[in-house]
Coordinates of C-alpha atoms in Angstrom, one line a residue:
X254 CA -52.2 -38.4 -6.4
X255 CA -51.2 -40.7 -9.4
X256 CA -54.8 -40.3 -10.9
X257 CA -55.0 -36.5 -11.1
X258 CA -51.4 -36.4 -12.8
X259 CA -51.5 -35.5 -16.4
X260 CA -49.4 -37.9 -18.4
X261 CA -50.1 -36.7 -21.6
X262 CA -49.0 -33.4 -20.9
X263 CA -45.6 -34.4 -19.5
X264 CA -45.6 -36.6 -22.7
X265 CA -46.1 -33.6 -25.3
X266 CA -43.4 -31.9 -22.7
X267 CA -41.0 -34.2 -23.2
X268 CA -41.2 -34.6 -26.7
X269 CA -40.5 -30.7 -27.1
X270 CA -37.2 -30.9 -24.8
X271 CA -36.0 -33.9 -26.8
X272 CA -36.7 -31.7 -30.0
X273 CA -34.7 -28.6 -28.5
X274 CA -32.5 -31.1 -27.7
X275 CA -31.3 -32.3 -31.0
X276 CA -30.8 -28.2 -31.7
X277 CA -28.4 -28.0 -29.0
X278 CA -26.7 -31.5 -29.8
X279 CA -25.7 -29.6 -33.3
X280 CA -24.5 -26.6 -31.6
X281 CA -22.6 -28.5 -29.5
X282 CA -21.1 -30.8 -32.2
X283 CA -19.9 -27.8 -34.0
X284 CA -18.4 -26.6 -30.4
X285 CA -16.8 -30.1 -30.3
X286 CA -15.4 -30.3 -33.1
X287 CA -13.3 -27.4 -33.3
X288 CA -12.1 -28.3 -29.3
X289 CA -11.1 -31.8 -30.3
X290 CA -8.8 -31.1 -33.2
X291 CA -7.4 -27.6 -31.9
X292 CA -8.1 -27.8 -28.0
X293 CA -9.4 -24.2 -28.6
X294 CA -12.6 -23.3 -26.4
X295 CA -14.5 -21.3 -28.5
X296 CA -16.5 -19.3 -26.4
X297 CA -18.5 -17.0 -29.6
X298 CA -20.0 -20.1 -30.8
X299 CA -23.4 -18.5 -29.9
X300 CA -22.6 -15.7 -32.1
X301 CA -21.9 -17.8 -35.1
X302 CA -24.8 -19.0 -34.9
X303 CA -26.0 -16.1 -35.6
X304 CA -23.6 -14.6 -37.9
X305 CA -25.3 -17.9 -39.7
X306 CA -28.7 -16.4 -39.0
X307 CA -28.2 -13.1 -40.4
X308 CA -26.7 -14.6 -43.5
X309 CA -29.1 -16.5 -44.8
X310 CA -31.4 -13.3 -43.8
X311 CA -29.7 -11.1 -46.3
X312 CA -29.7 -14.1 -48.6
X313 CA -33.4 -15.0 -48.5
X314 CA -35.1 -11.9 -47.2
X315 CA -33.2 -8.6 -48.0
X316 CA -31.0 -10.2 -51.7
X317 CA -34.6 -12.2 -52.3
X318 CA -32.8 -15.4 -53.2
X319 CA -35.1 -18.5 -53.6
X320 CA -34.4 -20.1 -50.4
X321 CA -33.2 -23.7 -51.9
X322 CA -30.0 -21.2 -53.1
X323 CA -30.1 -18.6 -49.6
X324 CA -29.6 -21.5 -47.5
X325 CA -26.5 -23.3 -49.4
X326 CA -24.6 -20.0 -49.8
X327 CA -25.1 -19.1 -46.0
X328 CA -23.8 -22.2 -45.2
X329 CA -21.2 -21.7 -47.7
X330 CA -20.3 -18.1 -46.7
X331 CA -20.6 -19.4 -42.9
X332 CA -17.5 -21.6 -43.5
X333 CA -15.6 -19.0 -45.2
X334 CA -16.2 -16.8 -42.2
X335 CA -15.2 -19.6 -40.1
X336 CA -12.2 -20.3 -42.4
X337 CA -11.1 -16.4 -42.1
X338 CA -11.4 -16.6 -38.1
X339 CA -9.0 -19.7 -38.2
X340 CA -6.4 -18.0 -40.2
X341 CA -6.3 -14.5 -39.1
X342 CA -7.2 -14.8 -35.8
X343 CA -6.2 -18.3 -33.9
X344 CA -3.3 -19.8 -35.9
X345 CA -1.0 -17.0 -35.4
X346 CA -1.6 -18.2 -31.6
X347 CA -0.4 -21.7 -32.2
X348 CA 2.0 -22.8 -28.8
X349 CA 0.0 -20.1 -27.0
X350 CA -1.0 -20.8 -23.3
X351 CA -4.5 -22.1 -23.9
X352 CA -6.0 -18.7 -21.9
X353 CA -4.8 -16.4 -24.9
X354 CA -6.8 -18.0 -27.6
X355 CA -9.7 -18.6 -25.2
X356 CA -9.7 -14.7 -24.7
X357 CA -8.9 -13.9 -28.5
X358 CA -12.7 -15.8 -28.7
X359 CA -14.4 -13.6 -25.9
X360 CA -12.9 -10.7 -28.1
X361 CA -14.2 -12.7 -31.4
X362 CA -17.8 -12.7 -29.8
X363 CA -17.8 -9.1 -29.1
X364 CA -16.6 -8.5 -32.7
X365 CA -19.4 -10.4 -34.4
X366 CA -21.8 -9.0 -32.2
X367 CA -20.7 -5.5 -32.9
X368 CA -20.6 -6.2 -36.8
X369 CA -23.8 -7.5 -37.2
X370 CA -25.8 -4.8 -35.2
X371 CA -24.0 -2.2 -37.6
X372 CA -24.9 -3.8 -40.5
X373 CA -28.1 -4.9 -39.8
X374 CA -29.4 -2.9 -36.0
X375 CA -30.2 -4.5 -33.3
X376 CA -33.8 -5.2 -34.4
X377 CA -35.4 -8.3 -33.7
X378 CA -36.0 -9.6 -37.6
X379 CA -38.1 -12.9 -38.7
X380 CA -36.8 -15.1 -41.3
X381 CA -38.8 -16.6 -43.8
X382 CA -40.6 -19.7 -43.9
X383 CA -39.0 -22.5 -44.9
X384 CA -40.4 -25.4 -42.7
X385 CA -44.2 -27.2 -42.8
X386 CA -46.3 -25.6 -41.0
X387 CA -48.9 -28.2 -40.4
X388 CA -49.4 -29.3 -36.8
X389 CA -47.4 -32.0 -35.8
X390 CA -49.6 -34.8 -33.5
X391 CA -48.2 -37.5 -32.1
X392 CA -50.2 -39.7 -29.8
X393 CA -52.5 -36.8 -27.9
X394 CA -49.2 -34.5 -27.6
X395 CA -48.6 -31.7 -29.9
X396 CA -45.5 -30.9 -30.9
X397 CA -44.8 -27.1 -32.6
X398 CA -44.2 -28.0 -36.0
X399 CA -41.0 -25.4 -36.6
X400 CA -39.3 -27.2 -33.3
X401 CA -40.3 -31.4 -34.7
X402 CA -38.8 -30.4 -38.1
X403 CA -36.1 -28.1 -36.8
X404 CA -34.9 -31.3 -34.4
X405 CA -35.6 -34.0 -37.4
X406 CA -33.0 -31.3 -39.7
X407 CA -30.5 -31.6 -36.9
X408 CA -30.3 -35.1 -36.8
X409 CA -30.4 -35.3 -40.3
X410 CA -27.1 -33.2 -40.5
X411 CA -25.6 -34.7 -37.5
X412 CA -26.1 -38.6 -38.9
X413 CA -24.4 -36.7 -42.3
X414 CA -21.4 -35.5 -40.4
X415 CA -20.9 -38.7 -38.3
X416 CA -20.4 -40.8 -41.0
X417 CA -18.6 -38.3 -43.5
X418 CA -16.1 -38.2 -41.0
X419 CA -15.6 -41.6 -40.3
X420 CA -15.1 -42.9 -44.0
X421 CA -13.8 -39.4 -45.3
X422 CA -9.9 -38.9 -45.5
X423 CA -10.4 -35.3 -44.5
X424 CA -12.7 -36.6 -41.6
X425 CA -10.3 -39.7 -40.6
X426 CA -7.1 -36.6 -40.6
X427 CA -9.4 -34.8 -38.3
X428 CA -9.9 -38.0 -36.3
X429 CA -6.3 -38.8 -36.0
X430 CA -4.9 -35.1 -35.4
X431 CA -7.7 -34.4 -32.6
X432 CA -5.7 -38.0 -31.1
X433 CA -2.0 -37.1 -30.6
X434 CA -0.7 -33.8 -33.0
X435 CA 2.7 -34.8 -33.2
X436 CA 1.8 -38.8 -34.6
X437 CA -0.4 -36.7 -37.0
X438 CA 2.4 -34.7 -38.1
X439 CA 4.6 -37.7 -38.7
X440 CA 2.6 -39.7 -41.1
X441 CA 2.5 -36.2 -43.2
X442 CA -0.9 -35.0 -42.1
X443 CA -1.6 -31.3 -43.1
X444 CA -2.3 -30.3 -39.1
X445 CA -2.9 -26.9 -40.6
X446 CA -5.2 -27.4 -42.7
X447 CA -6.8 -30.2 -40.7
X448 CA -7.1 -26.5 -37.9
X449 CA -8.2 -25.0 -40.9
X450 CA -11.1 -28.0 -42.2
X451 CA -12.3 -27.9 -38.1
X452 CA -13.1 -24.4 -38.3
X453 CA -14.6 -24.0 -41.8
X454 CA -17.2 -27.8 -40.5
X455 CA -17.8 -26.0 -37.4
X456 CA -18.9 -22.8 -38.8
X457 CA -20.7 -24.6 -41.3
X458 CA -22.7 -26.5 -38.5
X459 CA -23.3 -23.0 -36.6
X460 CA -24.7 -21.4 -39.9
X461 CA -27.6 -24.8 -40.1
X462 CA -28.3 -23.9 -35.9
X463 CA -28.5 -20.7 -36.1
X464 CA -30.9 -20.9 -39.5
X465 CA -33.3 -23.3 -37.4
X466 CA -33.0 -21.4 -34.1
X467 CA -33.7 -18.5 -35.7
X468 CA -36.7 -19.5 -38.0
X469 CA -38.5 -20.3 -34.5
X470 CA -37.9 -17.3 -32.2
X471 CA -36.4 -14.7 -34.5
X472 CA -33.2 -13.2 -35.3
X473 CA -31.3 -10.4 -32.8
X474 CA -28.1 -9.2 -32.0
X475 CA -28.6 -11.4 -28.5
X476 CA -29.3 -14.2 -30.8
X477 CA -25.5 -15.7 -28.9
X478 CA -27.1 -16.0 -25.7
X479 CA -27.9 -19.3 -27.2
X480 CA -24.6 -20.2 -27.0
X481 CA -24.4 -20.1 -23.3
X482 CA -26.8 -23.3 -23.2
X483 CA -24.6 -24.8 -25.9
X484 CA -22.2 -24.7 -23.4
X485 CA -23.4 -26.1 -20.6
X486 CA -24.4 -28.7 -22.7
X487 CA -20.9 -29.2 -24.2
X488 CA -19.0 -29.4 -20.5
X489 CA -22.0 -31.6 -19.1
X490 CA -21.0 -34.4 -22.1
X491 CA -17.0 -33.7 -22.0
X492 CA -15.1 -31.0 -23.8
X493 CA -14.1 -33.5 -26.4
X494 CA -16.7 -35.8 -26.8
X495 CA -19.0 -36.3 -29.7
X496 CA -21.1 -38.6 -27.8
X497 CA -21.2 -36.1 -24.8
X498 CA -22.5 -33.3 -27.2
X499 CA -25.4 -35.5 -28.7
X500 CA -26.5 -36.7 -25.1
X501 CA -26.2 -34.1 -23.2
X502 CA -27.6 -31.6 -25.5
X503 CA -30.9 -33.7 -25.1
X504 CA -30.1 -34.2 -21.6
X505 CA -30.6 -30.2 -21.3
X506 CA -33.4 -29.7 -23.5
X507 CA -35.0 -32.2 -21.5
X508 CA -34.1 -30.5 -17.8
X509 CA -35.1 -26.8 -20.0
X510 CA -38.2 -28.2 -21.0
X511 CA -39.5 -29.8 -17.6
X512 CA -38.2 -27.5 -15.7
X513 CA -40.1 -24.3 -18.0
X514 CA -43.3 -26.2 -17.7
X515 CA -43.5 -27.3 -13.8
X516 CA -41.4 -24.7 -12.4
X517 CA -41.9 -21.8 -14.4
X518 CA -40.1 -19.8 -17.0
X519 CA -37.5 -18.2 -15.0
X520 CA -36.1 -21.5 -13.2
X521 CA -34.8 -22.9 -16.3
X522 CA -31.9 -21.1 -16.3
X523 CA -31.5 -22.2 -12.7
X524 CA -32.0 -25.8 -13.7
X525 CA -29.8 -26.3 -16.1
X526 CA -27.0 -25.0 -14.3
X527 CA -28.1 -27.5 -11.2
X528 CA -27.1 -30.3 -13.9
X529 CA -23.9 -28.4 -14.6
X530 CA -22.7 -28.5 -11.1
X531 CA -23.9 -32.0 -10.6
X532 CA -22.4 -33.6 -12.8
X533 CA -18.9 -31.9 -12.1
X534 CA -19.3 -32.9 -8.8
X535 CA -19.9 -36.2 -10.1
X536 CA -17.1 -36.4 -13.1
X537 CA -15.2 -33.8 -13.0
X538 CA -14.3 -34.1 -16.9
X539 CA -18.2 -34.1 -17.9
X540 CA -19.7 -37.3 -18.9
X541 CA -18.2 -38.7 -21.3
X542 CA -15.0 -36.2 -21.3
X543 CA -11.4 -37.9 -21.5
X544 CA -9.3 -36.9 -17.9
X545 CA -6.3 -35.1 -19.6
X546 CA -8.2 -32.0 -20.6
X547 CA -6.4 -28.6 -19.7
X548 CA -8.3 -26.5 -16.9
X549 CA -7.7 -23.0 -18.0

C-alpha cells in the first residue's frame, strides 16, 4: 500500500498549506490584536482585508501609482480607515455589554461591503503584479510562486510586528493595557489611544492580507469571506493569543490544503470546521486561549 503512495505529492501539498498558512497567521494577528487590547470581536476583519485590496487597486491600477508608492499609501490609508472605525464607531461603546460592539462589527462588515461595491461594482478585478513570477521548486514539489512569496511577505511582517512591539513603548502600552486596563490606567497610560494604536496596527496588517490574498485569486466584493477562515483560525489558537494566531493559522492551511487535495474541493470547508469543534471539545478557550475570556 505504502509503495503506491505518492510522497512527493503530499510533500508539494503540504508546503502550499503551510504557505496559506502564514496568510491566515497575519489575518489572524491583526484579529488578535485588536481583541487583546480592546476585547472587541471584530467580526468584518474579512472585509478589511479587502477594503485593503481595493485600495491599493485604485492606487496602483486605476490612480497608476508606481507600486513601491500604491502599496505604502494603502497601507497608510488602511490605518486611517482603521483609525476612523475606532473613533466613530467603537469608542463611543466603551462599558458596553460586549454583544453591542460585537454587532456594531456585523453592521461595520455590511457597510464596507456595501461601499466598496458602489464605488468600485461587484466585479471580480486583478491587481497588478508585484511578486516573482518564476516557479518556485523545492525538492521535486512545486510551490505556486504568488502563494511561497505571498507566505515569505507574511512572515516577514509578522517577525516586524513581534518585535516592534516588544521593544517599542507604543507596543509595550499595548502589551500592558491588553493585561489588566485599570493597572494601565494607573501608571498614566493613554488606554485611548492605546484602543486607538490597536485599531490603526490591525488595519494596517489587514491592508498587507488583503494585498497578497488578492494578488493570487483576485479582488471582489466577497473578497470577506476570507475572513470566515481567519476566524476559525483565531478561536482554534485562543481569542487572545498571538501564538494561537501564528499556529493555528498554519494548523488550518494545513487541514485546507490536505483536505482540498484527498477529499476534494468542497470538503474543506467541512474540514476545517471538524478542527473547530475538536478542539472546543478539547479546550474549550482554543489552544493557547487564556480561561477568563467572555462568551458572548
Amino acid at each position: 500500500m505504502s509503495e503506491g503512495f505518492d510522497w512527493a505529492y503530499l510533500f508539494e501539498i503540504s508546503l502550499t498549506g503551510v504557505a496559506s498558512g502564514g496568510l491566515y497567521a497575519l489575518a489572524a494577528l491583526a484579529f488578535v490584536m485588536v481583541y487583546k487590547a480592546t476585547r472587541v470581536v471584530n467580526i468584518a476583519i474579512g472585509e478589511m482585508l479587502m477594503a485593503g485590496a481595493y485600495l491599493f487597486f485604485t492606487f496602483a491600477s486605476m490612480w497608476a501609482l508606481p507600486l513601491w508608492l500604491a502599496i505604502p499609501a494603502a497601507v497608510l490609508a488602511s490605518g486611517l480607515l482603521g483609525a476612523i472605525i475606532e473613533r466613530t464607531m467603537i469608542r463611543p461603546l466603551l462599558g458596553e455589554p460586549p454583544i453591542s460592539v460585537f454587532m456594531v462589527t456585523v453592521g461595520l462588515a455590511s457597510v464596507l461591503v456595501g461601499l466598496v461595491e458602489m464605488v468600485w461594482t461587484a466585479d471580480q478585478r486583478r491587481l497588478p503584479d508585484f511578486m516573482p513570477t518564476q516557479p518556485i521548486v523545492i525538492g521535486e514539489a512545486f510551490l505556486a510562486p504568488k502563494v511561497f512569496w505571498g507566505a515569505v511577505i507574511a512572515a516577514v511582517f509578522i517577525a516586524a510586528v513581534l518585535l516592534v512591539f516588544r521593544f517599542w513603548r507604543g507596543g509595550v502600552a499595548l502589551r500592558a493595557t491588553a493585561s489588566d486596563q485599570g493597572a494601565a490606567y494607573s501608571v498614566g497610560i493613554n488606554v485611548p489611544r492605546v484602543f486607538s494604536l490597536s485599531w490603526v496596527v490591525s488595519a494596517m496588517l489587514a491592508a498587507v492580507s488583503g494585498i497578497i490574498v488578492g494578488s493570487i485569486g483576485g479582488i471582489s466584493s466577497s473578497m470577506g469571506v476570507f475572513g470566515l477562515s481567519v476566524l476559525v483560525v483565531v478561536i482554534v489558537g485562543g481569542l487572545d493569543s498571538v501564538l494561537g494566531a501564528l499556529v493555528a493559522g498554519v494548523v488550518i492551511g494545513l487541514v485546507e490544503a490536505l483536505a482540498g487535495a484527498y477529499l476534494g474541493g468542497e470538503y474543506k470547508l467541512l474540514a476545517t470546521f471538524l478542527v473547530l469543534v475538536t478542539i472546543l471539545m478539547a479546550r474549550p478557550y482554543g489552544m493557547f486561549g487564556t480561561r477568563e475570556i467572555e462568551r458572548l
